[in-house]
Coordinates of N, CA, C and O in Angstrom, one line a residue:
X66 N 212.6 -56.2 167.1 CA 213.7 -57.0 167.6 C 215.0 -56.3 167.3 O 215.3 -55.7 166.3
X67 N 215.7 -56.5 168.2 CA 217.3 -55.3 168.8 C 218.0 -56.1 166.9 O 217.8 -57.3 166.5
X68 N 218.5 -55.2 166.5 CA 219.7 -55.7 165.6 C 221.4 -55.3 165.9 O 221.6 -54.2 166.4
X69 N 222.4 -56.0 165.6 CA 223.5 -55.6 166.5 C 224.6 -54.9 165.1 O 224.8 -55.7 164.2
X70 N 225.1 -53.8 165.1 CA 226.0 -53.3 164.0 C 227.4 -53.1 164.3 O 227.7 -52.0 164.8
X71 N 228.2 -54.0 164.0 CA 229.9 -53.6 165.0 C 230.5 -52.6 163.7 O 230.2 -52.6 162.5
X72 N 230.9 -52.3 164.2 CA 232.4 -51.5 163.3 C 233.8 -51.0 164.4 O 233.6 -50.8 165.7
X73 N 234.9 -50.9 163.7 CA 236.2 -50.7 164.4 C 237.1 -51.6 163.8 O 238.3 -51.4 164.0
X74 N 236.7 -52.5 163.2 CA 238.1 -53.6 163.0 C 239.1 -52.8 162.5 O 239.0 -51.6 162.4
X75 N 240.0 -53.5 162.1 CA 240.9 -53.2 161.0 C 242.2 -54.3 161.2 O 242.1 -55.5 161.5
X76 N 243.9 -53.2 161.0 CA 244.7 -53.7 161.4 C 245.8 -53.1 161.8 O 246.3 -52.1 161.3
X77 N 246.4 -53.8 163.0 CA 247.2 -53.0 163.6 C 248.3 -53.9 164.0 O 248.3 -55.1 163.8
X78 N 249.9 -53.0 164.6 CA 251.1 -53.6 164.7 C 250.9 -54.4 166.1 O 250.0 -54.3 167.0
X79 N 251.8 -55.1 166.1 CA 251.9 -55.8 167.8 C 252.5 -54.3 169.0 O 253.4 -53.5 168.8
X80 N 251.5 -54.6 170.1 CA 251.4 -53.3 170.8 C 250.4 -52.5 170.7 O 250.1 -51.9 171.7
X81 N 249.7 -52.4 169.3 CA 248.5 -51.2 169.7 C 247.4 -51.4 169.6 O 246.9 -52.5 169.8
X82 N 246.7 -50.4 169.5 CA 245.5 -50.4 170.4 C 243.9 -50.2 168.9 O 243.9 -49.6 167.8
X83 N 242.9 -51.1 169.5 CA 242.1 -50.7 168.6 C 240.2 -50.9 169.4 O 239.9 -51.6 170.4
X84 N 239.5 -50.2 168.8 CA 238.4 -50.3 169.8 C 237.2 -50.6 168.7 O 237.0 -50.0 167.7
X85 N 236.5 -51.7 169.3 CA 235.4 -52.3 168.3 C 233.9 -51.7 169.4 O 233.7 -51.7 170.6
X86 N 232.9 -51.2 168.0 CA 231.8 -50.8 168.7 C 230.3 -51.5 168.5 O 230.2 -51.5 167.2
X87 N 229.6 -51.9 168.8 CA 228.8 -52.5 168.7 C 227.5 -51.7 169.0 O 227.3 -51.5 170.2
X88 N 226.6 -51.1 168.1 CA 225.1 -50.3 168.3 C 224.2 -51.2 167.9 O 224.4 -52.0 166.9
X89 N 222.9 -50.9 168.9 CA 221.8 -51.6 169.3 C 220.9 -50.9 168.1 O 221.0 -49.6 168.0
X90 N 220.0 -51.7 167.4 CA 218.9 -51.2 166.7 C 218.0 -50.4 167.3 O 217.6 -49.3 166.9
X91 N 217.6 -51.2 168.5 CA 216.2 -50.9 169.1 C 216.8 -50.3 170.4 O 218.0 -50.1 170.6
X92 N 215.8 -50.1 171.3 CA 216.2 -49.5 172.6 C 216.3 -50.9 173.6 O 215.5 -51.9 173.6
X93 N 217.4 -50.9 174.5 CA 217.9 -51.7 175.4 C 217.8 -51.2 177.1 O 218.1 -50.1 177.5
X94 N 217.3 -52.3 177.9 CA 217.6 -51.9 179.0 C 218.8 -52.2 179.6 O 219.7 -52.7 178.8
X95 N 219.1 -52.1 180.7 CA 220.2 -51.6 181.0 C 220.9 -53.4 182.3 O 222.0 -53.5 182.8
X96 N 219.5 -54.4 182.3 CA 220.1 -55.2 182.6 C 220.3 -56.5 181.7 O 220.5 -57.6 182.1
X97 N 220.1 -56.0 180.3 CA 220.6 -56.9 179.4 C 222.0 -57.6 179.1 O 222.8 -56.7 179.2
X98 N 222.5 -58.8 178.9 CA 223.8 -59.6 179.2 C 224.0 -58.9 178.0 O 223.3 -59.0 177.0
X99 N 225.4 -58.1 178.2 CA 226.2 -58.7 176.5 C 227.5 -59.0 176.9 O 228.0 -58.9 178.1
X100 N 228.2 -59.4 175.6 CA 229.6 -59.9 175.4 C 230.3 -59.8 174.0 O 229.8 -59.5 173.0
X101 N 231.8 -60.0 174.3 CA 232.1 -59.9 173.0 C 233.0 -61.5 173.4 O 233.5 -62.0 174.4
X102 N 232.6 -61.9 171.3 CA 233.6 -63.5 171.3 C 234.4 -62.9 169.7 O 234.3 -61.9 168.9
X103 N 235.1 -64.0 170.0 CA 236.2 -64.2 169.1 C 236.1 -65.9 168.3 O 235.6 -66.9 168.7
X104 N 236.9 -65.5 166.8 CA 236.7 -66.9 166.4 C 238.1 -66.4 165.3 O 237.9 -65.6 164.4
X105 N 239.6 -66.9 165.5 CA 240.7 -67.3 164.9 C 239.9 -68.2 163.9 O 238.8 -68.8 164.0
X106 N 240.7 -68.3 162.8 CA 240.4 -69.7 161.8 C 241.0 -70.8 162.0 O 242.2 -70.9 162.3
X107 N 240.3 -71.7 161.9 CA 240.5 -72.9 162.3 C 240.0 -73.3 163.6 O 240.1 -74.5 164.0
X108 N 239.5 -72.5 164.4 CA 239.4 -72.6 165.9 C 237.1 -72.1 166.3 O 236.1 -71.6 165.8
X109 N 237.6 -72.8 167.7 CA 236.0 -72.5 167.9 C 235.9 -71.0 168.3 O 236.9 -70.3 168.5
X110 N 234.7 -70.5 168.5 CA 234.4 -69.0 168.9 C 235.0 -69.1 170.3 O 235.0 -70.2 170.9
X111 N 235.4 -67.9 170.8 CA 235.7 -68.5 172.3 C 235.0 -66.5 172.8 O 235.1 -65.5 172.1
X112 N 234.5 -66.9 174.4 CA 234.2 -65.7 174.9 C 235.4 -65.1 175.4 O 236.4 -65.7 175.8
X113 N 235.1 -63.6 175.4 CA 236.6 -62.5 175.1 C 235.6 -61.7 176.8 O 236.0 -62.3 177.8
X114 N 234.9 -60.9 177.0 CA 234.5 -60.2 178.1 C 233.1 -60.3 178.0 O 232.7 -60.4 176.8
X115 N 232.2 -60.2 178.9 CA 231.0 -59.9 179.0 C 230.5 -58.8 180.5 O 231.3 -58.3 181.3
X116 N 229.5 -58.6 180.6 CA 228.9 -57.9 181.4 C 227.6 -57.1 180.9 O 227.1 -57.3 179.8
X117 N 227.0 -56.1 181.9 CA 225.8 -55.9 182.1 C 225.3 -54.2 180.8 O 226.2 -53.6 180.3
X118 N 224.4 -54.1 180.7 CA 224.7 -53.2 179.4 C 224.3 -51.4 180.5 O 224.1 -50.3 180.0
X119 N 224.2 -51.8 181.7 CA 224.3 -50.5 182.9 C 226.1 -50.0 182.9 O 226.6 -49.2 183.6
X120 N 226.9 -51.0 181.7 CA 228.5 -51.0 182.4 C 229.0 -51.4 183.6 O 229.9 -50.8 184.2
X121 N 228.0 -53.4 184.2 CA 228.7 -52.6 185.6 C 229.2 -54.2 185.8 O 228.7 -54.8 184.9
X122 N 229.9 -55.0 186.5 CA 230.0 -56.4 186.2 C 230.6 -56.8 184.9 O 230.1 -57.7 184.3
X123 N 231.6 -56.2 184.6 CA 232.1 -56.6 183.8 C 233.4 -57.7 183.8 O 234.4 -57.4 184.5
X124 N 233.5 -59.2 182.9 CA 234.6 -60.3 183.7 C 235.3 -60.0 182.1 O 235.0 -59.3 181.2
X125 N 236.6 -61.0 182.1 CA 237.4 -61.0 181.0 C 237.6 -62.2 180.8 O 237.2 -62.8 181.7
X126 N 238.1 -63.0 180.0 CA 239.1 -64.2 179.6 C 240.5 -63.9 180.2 O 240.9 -62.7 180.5
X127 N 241.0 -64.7 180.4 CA 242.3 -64.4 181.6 C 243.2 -64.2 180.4 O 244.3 -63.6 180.7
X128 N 243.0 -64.5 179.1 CA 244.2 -64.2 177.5 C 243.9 -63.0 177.1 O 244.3 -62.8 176.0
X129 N 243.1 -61.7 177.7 CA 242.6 -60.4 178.0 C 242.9 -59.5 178.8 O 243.5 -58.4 178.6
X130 N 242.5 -60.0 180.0 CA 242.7 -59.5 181.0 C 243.8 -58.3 181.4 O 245.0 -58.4 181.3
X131 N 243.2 -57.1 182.0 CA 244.3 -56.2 181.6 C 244.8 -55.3 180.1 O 245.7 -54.4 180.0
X132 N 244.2 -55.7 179.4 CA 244.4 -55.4 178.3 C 243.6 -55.0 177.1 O 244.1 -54.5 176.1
X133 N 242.3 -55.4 177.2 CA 240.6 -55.5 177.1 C 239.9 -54.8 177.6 O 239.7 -55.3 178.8
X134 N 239.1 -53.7 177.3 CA 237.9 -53.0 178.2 C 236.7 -53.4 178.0 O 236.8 -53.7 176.8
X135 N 235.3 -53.6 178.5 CA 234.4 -53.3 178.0 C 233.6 -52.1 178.5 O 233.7 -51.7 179.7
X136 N 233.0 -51.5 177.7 CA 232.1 -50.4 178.2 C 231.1 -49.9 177.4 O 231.0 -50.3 176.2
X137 N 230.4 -49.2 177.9 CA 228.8 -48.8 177.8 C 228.7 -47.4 177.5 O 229.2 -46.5 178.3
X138 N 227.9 -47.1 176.0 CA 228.0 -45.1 176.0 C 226.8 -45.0 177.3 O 226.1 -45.8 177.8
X139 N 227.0 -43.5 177.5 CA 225.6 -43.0 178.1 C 224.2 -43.2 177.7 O 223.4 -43.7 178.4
X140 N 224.0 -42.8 176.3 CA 222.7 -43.5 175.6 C 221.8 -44.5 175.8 O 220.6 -44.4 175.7
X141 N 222.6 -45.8 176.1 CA 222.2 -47.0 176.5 C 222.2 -47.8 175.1 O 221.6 -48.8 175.1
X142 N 222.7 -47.5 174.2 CA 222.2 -48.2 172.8 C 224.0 -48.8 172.0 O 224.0 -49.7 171.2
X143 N 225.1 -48.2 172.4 CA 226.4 -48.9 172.0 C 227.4 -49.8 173.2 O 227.9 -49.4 174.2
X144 N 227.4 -50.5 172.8 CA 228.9 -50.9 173.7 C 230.5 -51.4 173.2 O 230.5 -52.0 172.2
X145 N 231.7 -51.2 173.8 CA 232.1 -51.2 173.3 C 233.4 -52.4 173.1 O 233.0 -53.4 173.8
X146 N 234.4 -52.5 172.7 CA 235.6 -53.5 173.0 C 237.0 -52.6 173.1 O 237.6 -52.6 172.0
X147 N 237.4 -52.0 173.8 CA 238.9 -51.7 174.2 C 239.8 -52.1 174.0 O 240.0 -52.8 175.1
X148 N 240.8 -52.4 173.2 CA 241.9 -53.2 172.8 C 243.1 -52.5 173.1 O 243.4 -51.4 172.7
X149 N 243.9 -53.2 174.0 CA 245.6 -52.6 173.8 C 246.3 -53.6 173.5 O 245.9 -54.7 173.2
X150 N 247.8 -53.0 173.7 CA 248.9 -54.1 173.6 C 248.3 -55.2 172.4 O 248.4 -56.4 172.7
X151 N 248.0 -55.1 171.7 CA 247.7 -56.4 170.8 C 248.5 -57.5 170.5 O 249.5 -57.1 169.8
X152 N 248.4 -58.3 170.6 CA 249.1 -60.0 169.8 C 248.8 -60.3 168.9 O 247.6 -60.2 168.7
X153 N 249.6 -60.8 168.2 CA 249.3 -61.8 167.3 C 248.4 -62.6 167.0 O 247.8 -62.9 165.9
X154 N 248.2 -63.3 168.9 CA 247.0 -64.2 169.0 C 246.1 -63.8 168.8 O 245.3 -64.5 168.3
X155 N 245.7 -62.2 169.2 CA 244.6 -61.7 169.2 C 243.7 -61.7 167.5 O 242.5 -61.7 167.4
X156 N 244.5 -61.7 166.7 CA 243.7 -61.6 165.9 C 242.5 -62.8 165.3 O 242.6 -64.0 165.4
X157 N 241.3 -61.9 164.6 CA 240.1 -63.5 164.6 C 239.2 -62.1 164.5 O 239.3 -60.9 164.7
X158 N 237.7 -63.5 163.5 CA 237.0 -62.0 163.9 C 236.4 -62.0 164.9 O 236.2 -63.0 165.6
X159 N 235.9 -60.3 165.5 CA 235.1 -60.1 166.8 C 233.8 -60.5 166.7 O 233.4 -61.0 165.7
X160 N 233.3 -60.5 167.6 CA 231.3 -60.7 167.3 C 231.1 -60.1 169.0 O 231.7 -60.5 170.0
X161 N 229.9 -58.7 168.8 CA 229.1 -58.5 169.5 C 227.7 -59.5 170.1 O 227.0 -60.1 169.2
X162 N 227.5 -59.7 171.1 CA 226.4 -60.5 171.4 C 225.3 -59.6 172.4 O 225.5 -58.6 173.1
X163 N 224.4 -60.3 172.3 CA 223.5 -59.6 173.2 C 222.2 -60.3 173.8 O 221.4 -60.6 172.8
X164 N 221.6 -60.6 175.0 CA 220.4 -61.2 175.6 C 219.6 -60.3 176.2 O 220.1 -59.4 176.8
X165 N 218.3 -60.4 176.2 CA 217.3 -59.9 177.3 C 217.6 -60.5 179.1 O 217.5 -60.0 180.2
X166 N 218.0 -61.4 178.7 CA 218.1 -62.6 179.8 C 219.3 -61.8 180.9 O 220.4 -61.5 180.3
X167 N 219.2 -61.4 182.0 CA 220.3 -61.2 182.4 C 221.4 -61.9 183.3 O 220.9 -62.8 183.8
X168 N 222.7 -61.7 183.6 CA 223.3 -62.2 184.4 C 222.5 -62.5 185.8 O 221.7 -61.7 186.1
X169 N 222.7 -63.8 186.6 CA 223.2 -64.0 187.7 C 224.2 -63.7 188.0 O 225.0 -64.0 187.2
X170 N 224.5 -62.7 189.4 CA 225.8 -62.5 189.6 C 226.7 -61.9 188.4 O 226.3 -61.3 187.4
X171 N 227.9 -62.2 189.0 CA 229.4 -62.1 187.9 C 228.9 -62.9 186.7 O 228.1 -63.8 186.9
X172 N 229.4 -62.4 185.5 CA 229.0 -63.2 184.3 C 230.2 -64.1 184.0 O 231.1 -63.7 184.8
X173 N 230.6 -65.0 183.3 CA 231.6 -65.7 183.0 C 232.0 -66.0 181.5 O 231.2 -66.6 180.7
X174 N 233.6 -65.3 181.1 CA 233.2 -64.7 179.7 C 232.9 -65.8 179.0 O 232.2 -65.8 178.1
X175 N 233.6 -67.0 179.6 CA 233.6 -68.6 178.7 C 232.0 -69.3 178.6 O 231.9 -70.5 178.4
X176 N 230.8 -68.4 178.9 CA 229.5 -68.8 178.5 C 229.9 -69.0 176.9 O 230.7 -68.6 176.1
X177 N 228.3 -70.4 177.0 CA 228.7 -70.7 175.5 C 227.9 -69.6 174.5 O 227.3 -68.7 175.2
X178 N 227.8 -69.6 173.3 CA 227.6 -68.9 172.4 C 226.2 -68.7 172.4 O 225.6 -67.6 172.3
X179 N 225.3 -70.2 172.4 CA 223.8 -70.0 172.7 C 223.2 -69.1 173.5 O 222.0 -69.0 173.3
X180 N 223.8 -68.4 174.4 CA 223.5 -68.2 175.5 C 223.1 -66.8 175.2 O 222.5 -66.1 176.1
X181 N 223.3 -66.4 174.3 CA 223.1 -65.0 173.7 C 222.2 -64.8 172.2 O 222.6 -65.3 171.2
X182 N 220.8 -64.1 172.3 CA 220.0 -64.0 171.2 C 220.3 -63.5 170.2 O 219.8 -64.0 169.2
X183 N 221.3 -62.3 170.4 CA 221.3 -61.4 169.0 C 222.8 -60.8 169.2 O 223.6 -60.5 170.1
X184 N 222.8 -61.1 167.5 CA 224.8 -60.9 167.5 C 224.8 -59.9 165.9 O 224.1 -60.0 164.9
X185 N 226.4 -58.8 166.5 CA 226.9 -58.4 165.6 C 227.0 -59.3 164.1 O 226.3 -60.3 163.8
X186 N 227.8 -58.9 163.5 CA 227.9 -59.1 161.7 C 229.4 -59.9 161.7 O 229.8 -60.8 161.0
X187 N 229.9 -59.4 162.7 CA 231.9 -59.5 163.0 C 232.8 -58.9 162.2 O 232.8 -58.8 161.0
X188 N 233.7 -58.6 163.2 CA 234.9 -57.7 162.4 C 235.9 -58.1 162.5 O 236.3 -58.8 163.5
X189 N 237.0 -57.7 161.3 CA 238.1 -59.1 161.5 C 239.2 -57.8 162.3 O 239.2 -56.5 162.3
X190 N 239.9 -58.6 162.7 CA 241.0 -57.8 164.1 C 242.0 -58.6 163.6 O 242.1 -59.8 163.8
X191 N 243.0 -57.9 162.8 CA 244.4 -58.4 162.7 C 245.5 -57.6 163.3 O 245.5 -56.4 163.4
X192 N 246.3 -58.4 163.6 CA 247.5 -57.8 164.4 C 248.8 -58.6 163.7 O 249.0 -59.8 163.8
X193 N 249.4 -57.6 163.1 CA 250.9 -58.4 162.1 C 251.9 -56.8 162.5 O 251.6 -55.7 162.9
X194 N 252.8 -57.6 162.0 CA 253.5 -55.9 161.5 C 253.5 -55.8 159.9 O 253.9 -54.8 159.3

């Protein structure tokens, strides 16, 4: 059974850039859903981007958008989170997710949390000066 290992957090000023990575235990095919969510304190998890783990169909949260990458190594076993311009808001921890199940169509990042089998550990993402 896939286990999910993020690393990348840390912390950064308002404006820059930071990239969270997420590796697969086991071997993955390539029409597996993943996503990355978020959870501020005090607040619920909310989805940040998802898509297909081929890299292809990838959607965002419109509070991303432009600003958020996701992507897939060649290997087939990491994916990643692209971070620029950072906010304030942005900060919370990350969580990698991951399903066998794949997308219909376009995925929608605001799927709920169940919807995914196997999740990173999370990494906290602060943005201060």
């Amino acid at each position: 059974q896939a286990q999910l290992v993020e690393s990348g957090g840390g912390l950064v000023q308002p404006g820059g850039s930071l990239r969270l990575s997420c590796a697969a235990s086991a071997p993955v095919l390539n029409y597996y859903a993943i996503a990355w969510f978020r959870q501020a304190p005090g607040k619920e998890r909310e989805g940040v981007s998802c898509g297909n783990f081929d890299g292809t169909r990838s959607n965002y949260a419109d509070s991303v958008k432009g600003r958020f990458t996701l992507s897939v190594d060649g290997f087939g076993r990491t994916f990643y989170l692209q971070m620029k311009n950072l906010k304030p808001e942005d900060t919370a921890v990350y969580y990698c997710a991951m399903d066998s199940m794949p997308f219909q169509g376009l995925c929608t990042a605001d799927a709920p949390p169940g919807r995914y089998q196997f999740w990173g550990q999370g990494a906290q993402v602060t943005v201060s000066q």
